[in-house]
Coordinates of C-alpha atoms and ligand atoms in Angstrom, one line a residue:
M34 CA 1.2 29.5 34.8
S35 CA -2.0 31.4 35.6
L36 CA -4.8 29.9 37.7
R37 CA -7.1 30.2 34.7
T38 CA -4.7 28.3 32.5
S39 CA -4.2 25.7 35.2
I40 CA -7.9 25.2 35.5
L41 CA -8.3 24.9 31.8
L42 CA -5.6 22.3 31.6
L43 CA -7.1 20.4 34.5
L44 CA -10.5 20.4 32.9
A45 CA -9.1 19.3 29.5
A46 CA -7.2 16.5 31.2
T47 CA -9.8 15.2 33.5
I48 CA -13.2 15.7 32.0
P49 CA -13.4 14.2 28.5
A50 CA -16.6 14.9 26.7
V51 CA -18.4 11.6 27.2
H52 CA -21.0 11.2 24.5
S53 CA -24.2 9.3 24.9
Y54 CA -23.8 8.1 21.3
I55 CA -21.2 6.2 19.5
N56 CA -18.6 8.1 17.4
Y57 CA -17.7 5.5 14.8
A58 CA -14.3 5.8 13.3
N59 CA -16.1 6.1 10.0
D60 CA -18.7 4.5 7.8
F61 CA -20.7 5.2 4.7
V62 CA -24.4 4.4 4.7
N63 CA -25.8 3.8 1.2
P64 CA -28.7 6.3 0.5
N65 CA -30.4 3.7 -1.7
Y66 CA -30.9 1.5 1.3
V67 CA -32.0 4.3 3.5
V68 CA -34.5 5.7 1.0
S69 CA -35.9 2.3 0.1
K70 CA -37.7 2.0 3.5
N71 CA -37.3 -1.7 3.1
F72 CA -35.9 -2.4 6.5
S73 CA -36.0 -5.7 8.3
A74 CA -38.1 -5.8 11.5
T75 CA -35.0 -6.9 13.3
T76 CA -33.6 -3.3 12.8
I77 CA -36.4 -1.7 14.9
P78 CA -34.2 -1.4 18.0
A79 CA -31.4 0.1 16.0
Q80 CA -33.8 2.5 14.4
Y81 CA -34.9 3.6 17.8
T82 CA -31.3 4.0 18.9
I83 CA -30.7 6.2 15.9
Q84 CA -33.4 8.6 17.0
Q85 CA -32.0 8.7 20.5
W86 CA -28.5 9.4 19.2
A87 CA -29.9 12.0 16.8
N88 CA -31.1 13.9 19.9
A89 CA -28.1 13.3 22.0
S90 CA -25.6 14.3 19.2
A91 CA -27.5 17.5 18.5
D92 CA -26.7 18.8 22.0
G93 CA -24.3 21.7 21.9
G94 CA -25.0 22.5 18.2
P95 CA -24.7 24.4 16.0
W96 CA -20.9 24.4 15.9
S97 CA -18.5 26.7 14.1
V98 CA -14.7 27.1 13.5
T99 CA -15.2 30.6 14.9
S100 CA -15.8 29.2 18.3
K101 CA -12.3 29.2 19.7
P102 CA -10.5 31.5 22.1
Y103 CA -7.5 32.1 19.9
L104 CA -7.2 32.8 16.2
A105 CA -5.1 30.9 13.7
P106 CA -1.7 32.6 12.8
S107 CA -3.4 34.1 9.8
G108 CA -5.6 36.2 12.1
D109 CA -8.7 35.1 10.2
K110 CA -11.4 33.8 12.5
H111 CA -12.7 31.6 9.6
D112 CA -9.6 29.5 9.5
Y113 CA -9.9 26.1 11.0
M114 CA -7.1 25.4 13.5
S115 CA -6.0 22.4 15.6
F116 CA -2.9 21.4 17.5
G117 CA -0.9 18.2 17.0
P118 CA -1.7 16.1 20.1
Y119 CA 1.8 14.7 21.0
W120 CA 3.8 18.0 20.9
W121 CA 5.1 19.6 24.1
P122 CA 6.8 23.0 24.7
N123 CA 10.4 23.2 25.8
C124 CA 10.9 26.7 27.2
T125 CA 14.3 26.1 28.9
G126 CA 16.4 27.9 26.3
V127 CA 14.1 30.7 25.5
G128 CA 15.7 33.3 27.9
N129 CA 12.4 34.8 29.3
T130 CA 12.7 36.5 32.6
T131 CA 8.9 36.4 33.5
E132 CA 6.3 33.7 32.9
L133 CA 5.1 33.4 29.4
S134 CA 1.4 33.5 28.5
Q135 CA -0.2 30.5 27.0
Q136 CA -0.1 32.1 23.5
Q137 CA 3.5 33.2 24.0
I138 CA 4.5 29.6 24.8
W139 CA 2.7 28.4 21.7
T140 CA 4.8 30.7 19.5
T141 CA 8.0 31.1 21.4
C142 CA 9.1 27.8 22.8
P143 CA 10.3 25.0 20.5
Y144 CA 8.0 22.0 20.6
I145 CA 9.2 18.4 20.8
S146 CA 7.3 15.2 20.0
K147 CA 6.6 12.7 22.8
D148 CA 4.9 10.0 20.9
G149 CA 1.7 8.7 22.5
Q150 CA 1.7 11.3 25.2
F151 CA -1.3 13.5 24.7
N152 CA -0.8 17.2 25.6
P153 CA -4.1 18.2 27.1
D154 CA -3.9 21.9 26.1
A155 CA -4.3 20.7 22.5
R156 CA -8.0 20.9 23.3
V157 CA -8.1 24.5 24.3
V158 CA -8.7 25.1 20.6
N159 CA -11.4 22.5 19.8
N160 CA -12.3 22.9 16.2
I161 CA -11.5 19.2 15.8
G162 CA -13.9 18.1 18.5
D163 CA -16.6 20.5 17.2
F164 CA -16.3 19.2 13.6
D165 CA -16.6 15.7 14.9
S166 CA -19.7 16.5 16.9
M167 CA -21.2 18.2 13.9
S168 CA -20.5 15.3 11.6
N169 CA -22.1 12.8 14.0
A170 CA -25.1 15.0 14.4
V171 CA -25.6 15.3 10.7
L172 CA -25.4 11.5 10.2
Y173 CA -27.8 10.5 13.0
N174 CA -30.3 13.3 12.4
S175 CA -30.4 12.6 8.7
L176 CA -31.0 8.9 9.3
A177 CA -33.6 9.6 12.0
W178 CA -35.4 11.8 9.4
S179 CA -35.2 9.1 6.9
I180 CA -36.6 6.6 9.3
I181 CA -39.4 8.6 10.9
G182 CA -39.9 11.6 8.7
D183 CA -40.0 14.2 11.5
S184 CA -38.7 17.5 10.2
V185 CA -37.2 18.2 13.6
Y186 CA -34.3 16.1 12.5
S187 CA -33.8 17.4 9.0
S188 CA -34.1 21.0 10.2
R189 CA -31.2 20.4 12.5
V190 CA -29.1 19.1 9.7
A191 CA -29.7 22.2 7.6
T192 CA -28.9 24.4 10.6
F193 CA -25.7 22.6 11.4
I194 CA -24.4 22.6 7.8
K195 CA -25.2 26.3 7.3
A196 CA -23.5 27.3 10.5
W197 CA -20.3 25.3 9.8
F198 CA -19.8 25.9 6.1
L199 CA -21.9 28.8 4.9
D200 CA -23.3 31.5 7.3
P201 CA -21.3 34.8 6.7
D202 CA -20.3 35.1 10.3
T203 CA -19.4 31.6 11.1
F204 CA -18.3 29.8 7.9
M205 CA -15.1 27.9 7.6
N206 CA -12.5 28.8 4.9
P207 CA -12.2 25.8 2.6
N208 CA -8.8 24.7 3.6
L209 CA -6.9 23.0 6.4
N210 CA -3.8 25.2 6.4
Y211 CA -3.7 25.3 10.2
A212 CA -4.7 21.8 11.1
Q213 CA -2.6 19.9 13.6
M214 CA 0.0 22.6 13.9
Q215 CA 3.0 21.4 15.9
R216 CA 3.4 24.9 17.5
G217 CA 6.6 26.8 18.4
P218 CA 8.6 29.1 16.2
D219 CA 8.8 26.5 13.4
G220 CA 5.3 25.1 13.9
Q221 CA 2.9 27.8 12.9
T222 CA 1.4 26.0 9.9
G223 CA -0.7 22.9 9.5
T224 CA 0.8 19.5 9.0
H225 CA -0.4 16.6 6.8
T226 CA -1.8 14.6 9.7
G227 CA -4.4 17.4 10.2
I228 CA -6.2 16.3 7.0
L229 CA -7.5 13.4 9.1
D230 CA -9.4 15.9 11.3
L231 CA -12.1 16.1 8.6
K232 CA -12.6 12.4 7.9
G233 CA -16.2 12.9 9.2
M234 CA -16.9 14.3 5.8
T235 CA -18.0 10.7 5.0
K236 CA -20.7 10.8 7.7
I237 CA -21.8 14.2 6.4
T238 CA -22.0 12.7 2.9
S239 CA -24.1 9.7 4.2
G240 CA -26.5 12.2 5.8
V241 CA -26.8 14.7 3.0
L242 CA -27.2 12.0 0.3
A243 CA -30.0 10.5 2.4
L244 CA -31.8 13.9 2.7
R245 CA -31.4 14.5 -1.1
A246 CA -32.7 11.0 -1.9
G247 CA -35.7 11.4 0.4
K248 CA -36.3 15.0 -0.9
A249 CA -36.3 16.5 2.6
A250 CA -38.0 19.9 2.4
E251 CA -35.4 21.5 4.7
W252 CA -32.6 20.5 2.3
T253 CA -33.4 23.2 -0.2
S254 CA -31.8 23.5 -3.6
D255 CA -30.4 26.9 -2.5
L256 CA -28.7 25.3 0.5
D257 CA -27.5 22.4 -1.7
G258 CA -26.0 24.7 -4.3
Q259 CA -24.2 26.8 -1.7
F260 CA -22.8 23.7 -0.1
V261 CA -21.6 22.3 -3.4
D262 CA -19.8 25.5 -4.2
W263 CA -18.0 25.3 -0.8
L264 CA -17.2 21.7 -1.4
N265 CA -15.7 22.3 -4.8
K266 CA -13.3 24.9 -3.4
Y267 CA -12.3 22.5 -0.6
I268 CA -11.8 19.6 -3.1
G269 CA -9.5 22.0 -5.0
W270 CA -7.4 22.4 -1.9
L271 CA -7.5 18.8 -0.9
T272 CA -6.2 17.7 -4.3
T273 CA -3.5 20.3 -4.7
A274 CA -2.1 21.5 -1.4
N275 CA 1.2 20.0 -0.5
I276 CA 0.2 18.8 3.0
A277 CA -2.9 17.2 1.6
L278 CA -0.9 15.3 -1.0
Q279 CA 1.5 14.2 1.7
E280 CA -1.4 12.8 3.6
K281 CA -2.6 11.0 0.4
N282 CA 0.9 9.5 0.3
A283 CA 0.7 8.1 3.8
T284 CA 0.6 4.3 3.6
N285 CA -1.3 3.6 6.9
N286 CA -4.7 4.6 8.2
H287 CA -4.0 8.3 7.3
G288 CA -3.9 7.4 3.7
S289 CA -7.0 5.2 3.9
F290 CA -9.0 8.0 5.5
Y291 CA -7.8 10.5 2.9
F292 CA -9.5 8.4 0.2
N293 CA -12.6 8.1 2.4
Q294 CA -12.8 11.8 2.6
L295 CA -12.0 12.7 -1.1
A296 CA -14.4 10.1 -2.6
S297 CA -17.2 11.2 -0.2
L298 CA -16.8 14.9 -1.3
Q299 CA -16.8 13.9 -4.9
L300 CA -20.1 12.1 -4.4
L301 CA -21.5 15.2 -2.7
V302 CA -20.6 17.4 -5.7
N303 CA -22.1 14.8 -8.1
D304 CA -18.7 13.8 -9.5
K305 CA -19.3 10.0 -9.7
S306 CA -16.4 9.3 -12.1
G307 CA -14.1 11.2 -9.7
A308 CA -15.2 9.1 -6.8
Q309 CA -14.7 5.9 -8.9
T310 CA -11.1 7.1 -9.8
T311 CA -10.4 7.8 -6.1
I312 CA -11.6 4.4 -4.9
E313 CA -9.7 2.6 -7.6
E314 CA -6.6 4.6 -6.8
Y315 CA -6.9 3.4 -3.2
F316 CA -7.5 -0.3 -3.9
N317 CA -4.8 -0.3 -6.6
G318 CA -2.4 1.7 -4.4
I319 CA -1.7 1.7 -0.7
Y320 CA -4.4 -0.9 0.1
L321 CA -2.1 -3.5 -1.6
G322 CA 0.4 -3.1 1.2
Q323 CA -1.9 -2.9 4.2
I324 CA -2.8 -6.5 5.0
A325 CA -0.2 -9.2 5.5
A326 CA -0.6 -12.9 4.6
N327 CA -1.9 -13.7 8.1
G328 CA -4.4 -10.8 8.0
D329 CA -2.3 -8.5 10.2
Q330 CA -2.1 -4.8 9.4
P331 CA 1.6 -4.3 10.3
L332 CA 1.5 -0.5 10.0
E333 CA -1.2 -0.4 12.6
T334 CA 0.1 -3.1 14.8
A335 CA 3.3 -1.2 15.2
R336 CA 1.5 1.7 16.8
T337 CA 1.1 2.6 20.5
R338 CA -2.5 1.2 20.7
P339 CA -2.5 -1.7 18.1
Y340 CA -6.0 -3.0 18.8
H341 CA -7.4 0.5 18.3
Y342 CA -5.4 1.1 15.1
R343 CA -6.3 -2.2 13.5
A344 CA -10.0 -1.5 14.1
Y345 CA -9.5 2.0 12.9
N346 CA -7.9 1.2 9.6
L347 CA -10.4 -1.6 9.1
A348 CA -13.2 0.9 9.4
A349 CA -11.5 3.1 6.8
M350 CA -11.0 0.1 4.4
I351 CA -14.7 -0.9 4.9
T352 CA -15.7 2.6 4.2
N353 CA -13.7 2.8 1.0
A354 CA -15.3 -0.5 -0.1
R355 CA -18.8 0.8 0.6
L356 CA -18.1 4.1 -1.2
G357 CA -16.8 2.0 -4.1
E358 CA -19.8 -0.3 -4.1
Y359 CA -22.1 2.8 -4.3
V360 CA -20.4 3.9 -7.6
G361 CA -20.0 0.4 -9.0
I362 CA -16.4 -0.4 -8.0
I363 CA -16.7 -3.7 -6.1
A364 CA -13.5 -4.2 -4.0
W365 CA -14.7 -6.6 -1.3
N366 CA -12.7 -9.5 -2.8
K367 CA -9.8 -7.4 -4.0
T368 CA -6.6 -9.0 -2.8
T369 CA -3.5 -7.3 -1.4
T370 CA -0.1 -8.2 -2.6
A371 CA -0.1 -10.8 0.1
G372 CA -3.3 -12.3 -1.2
T373 CA -5.6 -11.1 1.6
T374 CA -8.9 -9.2 1.7
I375 CA -10.7 -6.9 4.1
Q376 CA -12.3 -10.0 5.6
S377 CA -8.8 -11.5 6.3
A378 CA -8.0 -8.3 8.3
C379 CA -11.2 -8.6 10.3
D380 CA -10.8 -12.3 11.0
Y381 CA -7.2 -11.7 12.2
A382 CA -8.2 -8.7 14.4
M383 CA -10.9 -10.9 16.1
T384 CA -8.3 -13.4 17.2
L385 CA -6.4 -10.9 19.3
P386 CA -7.2 -9.8 22.8
A387 CA -7.9 -6.1 23.4
G388 CA -5.6 -6.0 26.4
S389 CA -6.0 -2.7 28.2
E390 CA -7.7 -1.2 25.1
D391 CA -11.4 -0.7 24.4
P392 CA -12.7 -4.0 22.9
T393 CA -15.9 -2.5 21.5
E394 CA -14.2 -0.6 18.8
L395 CA -13.9 -3.7 16.6
Y396 CA -17.6 -4.7 16.9
P397 CA -19.1 -2.5 14.2
D398 CA -16.4 -3.6 11.8
I399 CA -17.3 -7.3 12.5
A400 CA -21.0 -6.5 11.8
A401 CA -20.0 -4.8 8.6
V402 CA -17.9 -7.7 7.4
A403 CA -20.7 -10.2 8.3
S404 CA -23.3 -8.2 6.4
Q405 CA -21.0 -8.0 3.4
Y406 CA -19.4 -11.4 3.2
G407 CA -22.1 -13.4 4.8
D408 CA -21.9 -15.5 8.0
P409 CA -22.7 -19.0 6.9
N410 CA -21.3 -20.6 10.1
N411 CA -22.5 -17.9 12.4
K412 CA -18.9 -17.1 13.4
Y413 CA -19.5 -13.3 13.4
R414 CA -22.9 -13.6 15.1
D415 CA -21.6 -15.8 17.8
F416 CA -18.7 -13.5 18.5
L417 CA -20.9 -10.5 19.0
V418 CA -23.6 -12.4 20.9
N419 CA -21.0 -13.5 23.3
A420 CA -19.2 -10.2 23.5
T421 CA -22.3 -8.0 23.8
Q422 CA -24.9 -10.3 25.3
S423 CA -26.7 -9.8 21.9
G424 CA -26.7 -6.0 22.5
Y425 CA -25.2 -5.5 19.1
V426 CA -28.7 -5.5 17.5
A427 CA -29.5 -2.2 19.3
D428 CA -26.4 -0.5 18.0
A429 CA -27.1 2.1 15.4
S430 CA -24.8 0.4 12.9
F431 CA -27.0 -2.7 13.0
F432 CA -29.5 -0.6 11.0
W433 CA -27.2 -0.5 8.0
D434 CA -25.0 -3.6 8.6
Q435 CA -27.7 -5.7 6.8
P436 CA -28.4 -8.5 6.2
F437 CA -27.0 -9.9 9.5
S438 CA -28.5 -12.2 12.1
D439 CA -30.0 -10.8 15.2
N440 CA -30.0 -14.2 16.9
G441 CA -33.7 -13.8 17.5
F442 CA -33.0 -11.0 20.0
A443 CA -34.5 -8.0 18.2
A444 CA -37.9 -9.7 18.0
A445 CA -37.9 -10.3 21.7
L446 CA -36.9 -6.7 22.3
T447 CA -39.4 -5.3 19.9
K448 CA -42.2 -7.4 21.4
N449 CA -41.4 -6.3 24.9
D450 CA -40.5 -2.7 24.3
T451 CA -42.4 0.5 24.0
I452 CA -41.2 2.5 21.1
V453 CA -41.9 6.1 21.8
S454 CA -43.6 7.8 18.9
S455 CA -41.6 10.7 17.6
G456 CA -43.2 14.1 16.7
G457 CA -44.1 12.7 13.3
G458 CA -46.4 10.3 14.9
S459 CA -45.0 7.2 13.5
S460 CA -42.8 4.5 15.0
P461 CA -39.6 3.3 13.4
S462 CA -40.3 1.5 10.2
T463 CA -40.3 -2.1 9.4
G464 CA -40.6 -3.6 5.9
G465 CA -41.6 -0.3 4.4
T466 CA -44.6 0.1 6.8
Q467 CA -44.5 3.3 8.7
G468 CA -46.9 4.4 11.4
K469 CA -47.1 1.1 13.2
S470 CA -46.8 1.5 16.9
T471 CA -45.5 -1.3 19.1
S472 CA -46.2 -1.5 22.7
G473 CA -44.7 -3.4 25.6
V474 CA -42.2 -2.9 28.3
D475 CA -38.7 -1.6 28.9
P476 CA -36.3 -0.1 26.4
R477 CA -33.4 -0.5 28.8
S478 CA -32.2 -3.8 27.5
W479 CA -31.4 -2.5 24.1
R480 CA -29.7 0.5 25.5
A481 CA -27.0 -1.7 27.1
W482 CA -24.8 -1.6 24.0
G483 CA -24.9 2.1 23.9
M484 CA -24.2 2.4 27.6
L485 CA -21.3 0.1 27.2
Y486 CA -19.8 2.6 24.7
S487 CA -20.6 5.5 26.9
A488 CA -18.7 3.9 29.7
C489 CA -15.8 3.7 27.3
G490 CA -16.2 7.4 26.4
I491 CA -12.8 8.3 27.6
V492 CA -11.2 5.9 25.3
M493 CA -13.4 6.8 22.4
V494 CA -12.7 10.5 22.8
A495 CA -9.0 10.0 23.4
S496 CA -8.7 8.1 20.2
L497 CA -9.6 11.3 18.4
F498 CA -6.1 12.6 19.2
E499 CA -4.0 9.7 18.1
F500 CA -3.7 11.2 14.7
L501 CA 0.1 11.1 14.2
Ligands
NAG754 C1 -36.4 -5.9 0.7 O1 -35.3 -6.5 1.4 C2 -35.2 -7.9 1.3 C3 -34.0 -8.4 2.1 O2 -33.9 -7.7 3.3 C4 -35.1 -8.3 -0.1 O3 -35.1 -9.7 -0.2 C5 -36.2 -7.7 -1.0 O4 -36.0 -8.0 -2.3 C6 -36.3 -6.2 -0.8 N1 -37.5 -5.7 -1.4 C7 -37.4 -4.7 -2.3 C8 -38.7 -4.2 -2.9 O5 -36.3 -4.1 -2.5
NAG755 C1 -36.0 13.2 19.9 O1 -36.4 14.6 20.1 C2 -37.6 14.9 19.5 C3 -37.8 16.4 19.5 O2 -37.6 16.9 20.8 C4 -38.7 14.2 20.2 O3 -39.9 14.4 19.6 C5 -38.4 12.7 20.2 O4 -39.4 12.0 20.9 C6 -37.0 12.3 20.6 N1 -36.8 11.0 20.3 C7 -36.2 10.1 21.2 C8 -36.0 8.7 20.8 O5 -35.8 10.5 22.3
NAG756 C1 15.2 21.7 25.8 O1 15.9 22.9 25.4 C2 17.2 23.0 26.0 C3 17.8 24.3 25.6 O2 17.7 24.6 24.3 C4 18.0 21.8 25.4 O3 19.3 21.8 25.9 C5 17.3 20.5 25.7 O4 18.0 19.4 25.1 C6 15.9 20.5 25.3 N1 15.2 19.3 25.7 C7 14.7 18.4 24.9 C8 14.1 17.2 25.6 O5 14.7 18.5 23.7
NAG757 C1 9.6 31.3 31.2 O1 8.3 30.9 30.8 C2 7.9 29.6 31.2 C3 6.6 29.3 30.6 O2 5.6 30.1 31.1 C4 8.0 29.4 32.7 O3 7.7 28.1 33.0 C5 9.3 29.8 33.2 O4 9.2 29.8 34.6 C6 9.6 31.2 32.7 N1 11.0 31.6 33.2 C7 11.1 32.6 34.1 C8 12.5 32.9 34.5 O5 10.2 33.2 34.5
NAG758 C1 4.5 11.2 -2.6 O1 5.3 10.1 -2.8 C2 6.1 10.1 -4.0 C3 6.8 8.8 -4.1 O2 7.5 8.5 -2.9 C4 7.0 11.3 -4.0 O3 7.7 11.3 -5.2 C5 6.2 12.5 -3.8 O4 7.1 13.6 -3.7 C6 5.4 12.5 -2.6 N1 4.5 13.7 -2.6 C7 4.4 14.4 -1.5 C8 3.5 15.6 -1.6 O5 5.0 14.2 -0.5
NAG759 C1 -16.2 -12.9 -3.2 O1 -15.7 -14.3 -3.3 C2 -16.6 -15.3 -2.9 C3 -15.9 -16.6 -3.0 O2 -14.7 -16.5 -2.5 C4 -17.9 -15.2 -3.7 O3 -18.8 -16.2 -3.1 C5 -18.5 -13.8 -3.6 O4 -19.6 -13.8 -4.4 C6 -17.5 -12.8 -4.0 N1 -18.1 -11.5 -3.8 C7 -18.0 -10.6 -4.7 C8 -18.7 -9.3 -4.3 O5 -17.5 -10.7 -5.8
NAG760 C1 -17.0 -15.5 25.2 O1 -16.5 -14.3 25.9 C2 -15.6 -14.6 26.9 C3 -15.2 -13.3 27.6 O2 -15.7 -12.2 26.9 C4 -14.4 -15.3 26.4 O3 -13.5 -15.6 27.4 C5 -14.9 -16.6 25.7 O4 -13.8 -17.2 25.1 C6 -15.9 -16.3 24.7 N1 -16.4 -17.6 24.1 C7 -16.6 -17.8 22.8 C8 -17.2 -19.1 22.5 O5 -16.4 -16.9 22.0
NAG761 C1 -39.6 -10.2 27.2 O1 -40.6 -10.5 28.2 C2 -40.6 -11.9 28.6 C3 -41.8 -12.1 29.5 O2 -41.9 -11.1 30.5 C4 -39.3 -12.2 29.3 O3 -39.2 -13.6 29.7 C5 -38.2 -11.9 28.3 O4 -36.9 -12.1 28.9 C6 -38.2 -10.5 27.8 N1 -37.2 -10.3 26.8 C7 -36.3 -9.4 26.9 C8 -35.3 -9.4 25.7 O5 -36.2 -8.6 27.8

């Protein structure tokens, strides 16, 4: 293996991209709430976090599928490509007499699956990480624009969407024909697990719906129309391609996220009835088998990292319920075959220790469940107060996981803290009043929650690759 290849592999293996913002598994933020500007004062720390994360997530953008050192087997630079994370080459029987290049290995040596063992060279082509970065940047920058009205944020969103989907030189073809290829002579096409690569379409939907609802000047009708054209082509692929339909058939988190993605896209192209049908199909379909009588999610518990996978599918279920609520399909109390609800799954997951896994991944799910089902006995609040020293109120998700108790902590933070005015000249909004500036001391206390996540960046990023 060449020195360059060795260095690349070493880099990929040892330096994960640690983000200074949280990459939630998924979520849908209702644009009606965002555009209302009717935010509780307890969300001020979270509003400020969103502005910080908007800036942090914009670093490295714009992104494009064309930014990769190797082309997809089609030879078309506009084709999205990613590699299955657990597949490894076996070159023993190939009969080569000299060392093979990296690309020759990818096409010549048979690949075998080693479940749970991440092959670091899967990141040499990083369309998957770039799409994820882009979807986070679109979400946080759209929300930041909605909160503070500074066009620096909305301009970024327009730039990022154009670069990924539309610009003639950098656009992505509207399909995932080469996502999560297994590689080797028989692995030169995408597999169904690759559809999960684009689950961030729900974050993009949250962002773009917020810009539309707030009539952001940078989100022009021309841009909107071009984007909708692209999305309609991609929806056509997602609802007919064989690998896409296989993913829809998956009974675990893969299936749940497929419905997240499809319903979101239908909202973006203004197909409300399509989104309703999609969400009904989920809750009358695979959802029915996902939560056991005790609240366990057996298909996730069976995986290599059960704490992660329970939180992960819980996020997908919550996202489906939120998408449904937006189009009038109320599924929060929908019971599975075992008589359980999303709340049952959350309650059960909370009882289990994280072990060696990242415990924080469940926290946004808990806040979401509390905001939706209520928290009459302060069970969810007390859990998060204890687990985060009340830092959960400064998490971005606390902005939209409302109503939910802040345990009096946000007011103390807000009183003490200086909220730096953004370019728009107004501070984060409270109760519909913009332009109020608060003064005080030290924003560090409410950054603790974000730093907790940053410290777990390795786990968060690694989770991207457990897509099998
Ligand atoms: C604003 O939100 C509060 C709850 O947070 C709600 O009681 C009130 O009705 C809302 N006001 C408007 C105008 O929507
Ligand atoms: C985010 O970046 C903008 C533009 O550079 C700047 O005006 C703003 O103060 C930053 N916000 C935060 C919270 O860092
Ligand atoms: C690797 O390939 C050789 C030769 O084809 C084969 O004998 C061996 O079983 C393979 N190893 C694994 C782990 O599949
Ligand atoms: C065949 O290629 C593989 C992968 O580059 C390499 O590990 C192996 O040493 C090569 N075999 C010979 C005989 O050069
Ligand atoms: C989906 O599952 C159904 C029922 O098991 C099966 O008949 C169908 O062929 C599957 N579709 C795909 C694309 O795998
Ligand atoms: C769900 O059921 C509870 C009672 O079990 C009820 O209080 C609540 O209003 C229901 N929520 C919805 C959205 O139907
Ligand atoms: C608080 O958290 C600690 C460790 O994080 C845990 O051991 C303890 O049981 C928790 N207490 C409550 C009341 O949840
Ligand atoms: C706010 O300031 C007061 C007085 O300095 C201090 O006692 C309190 O702990 C501070 N609150 C927070 C959340 O830092």
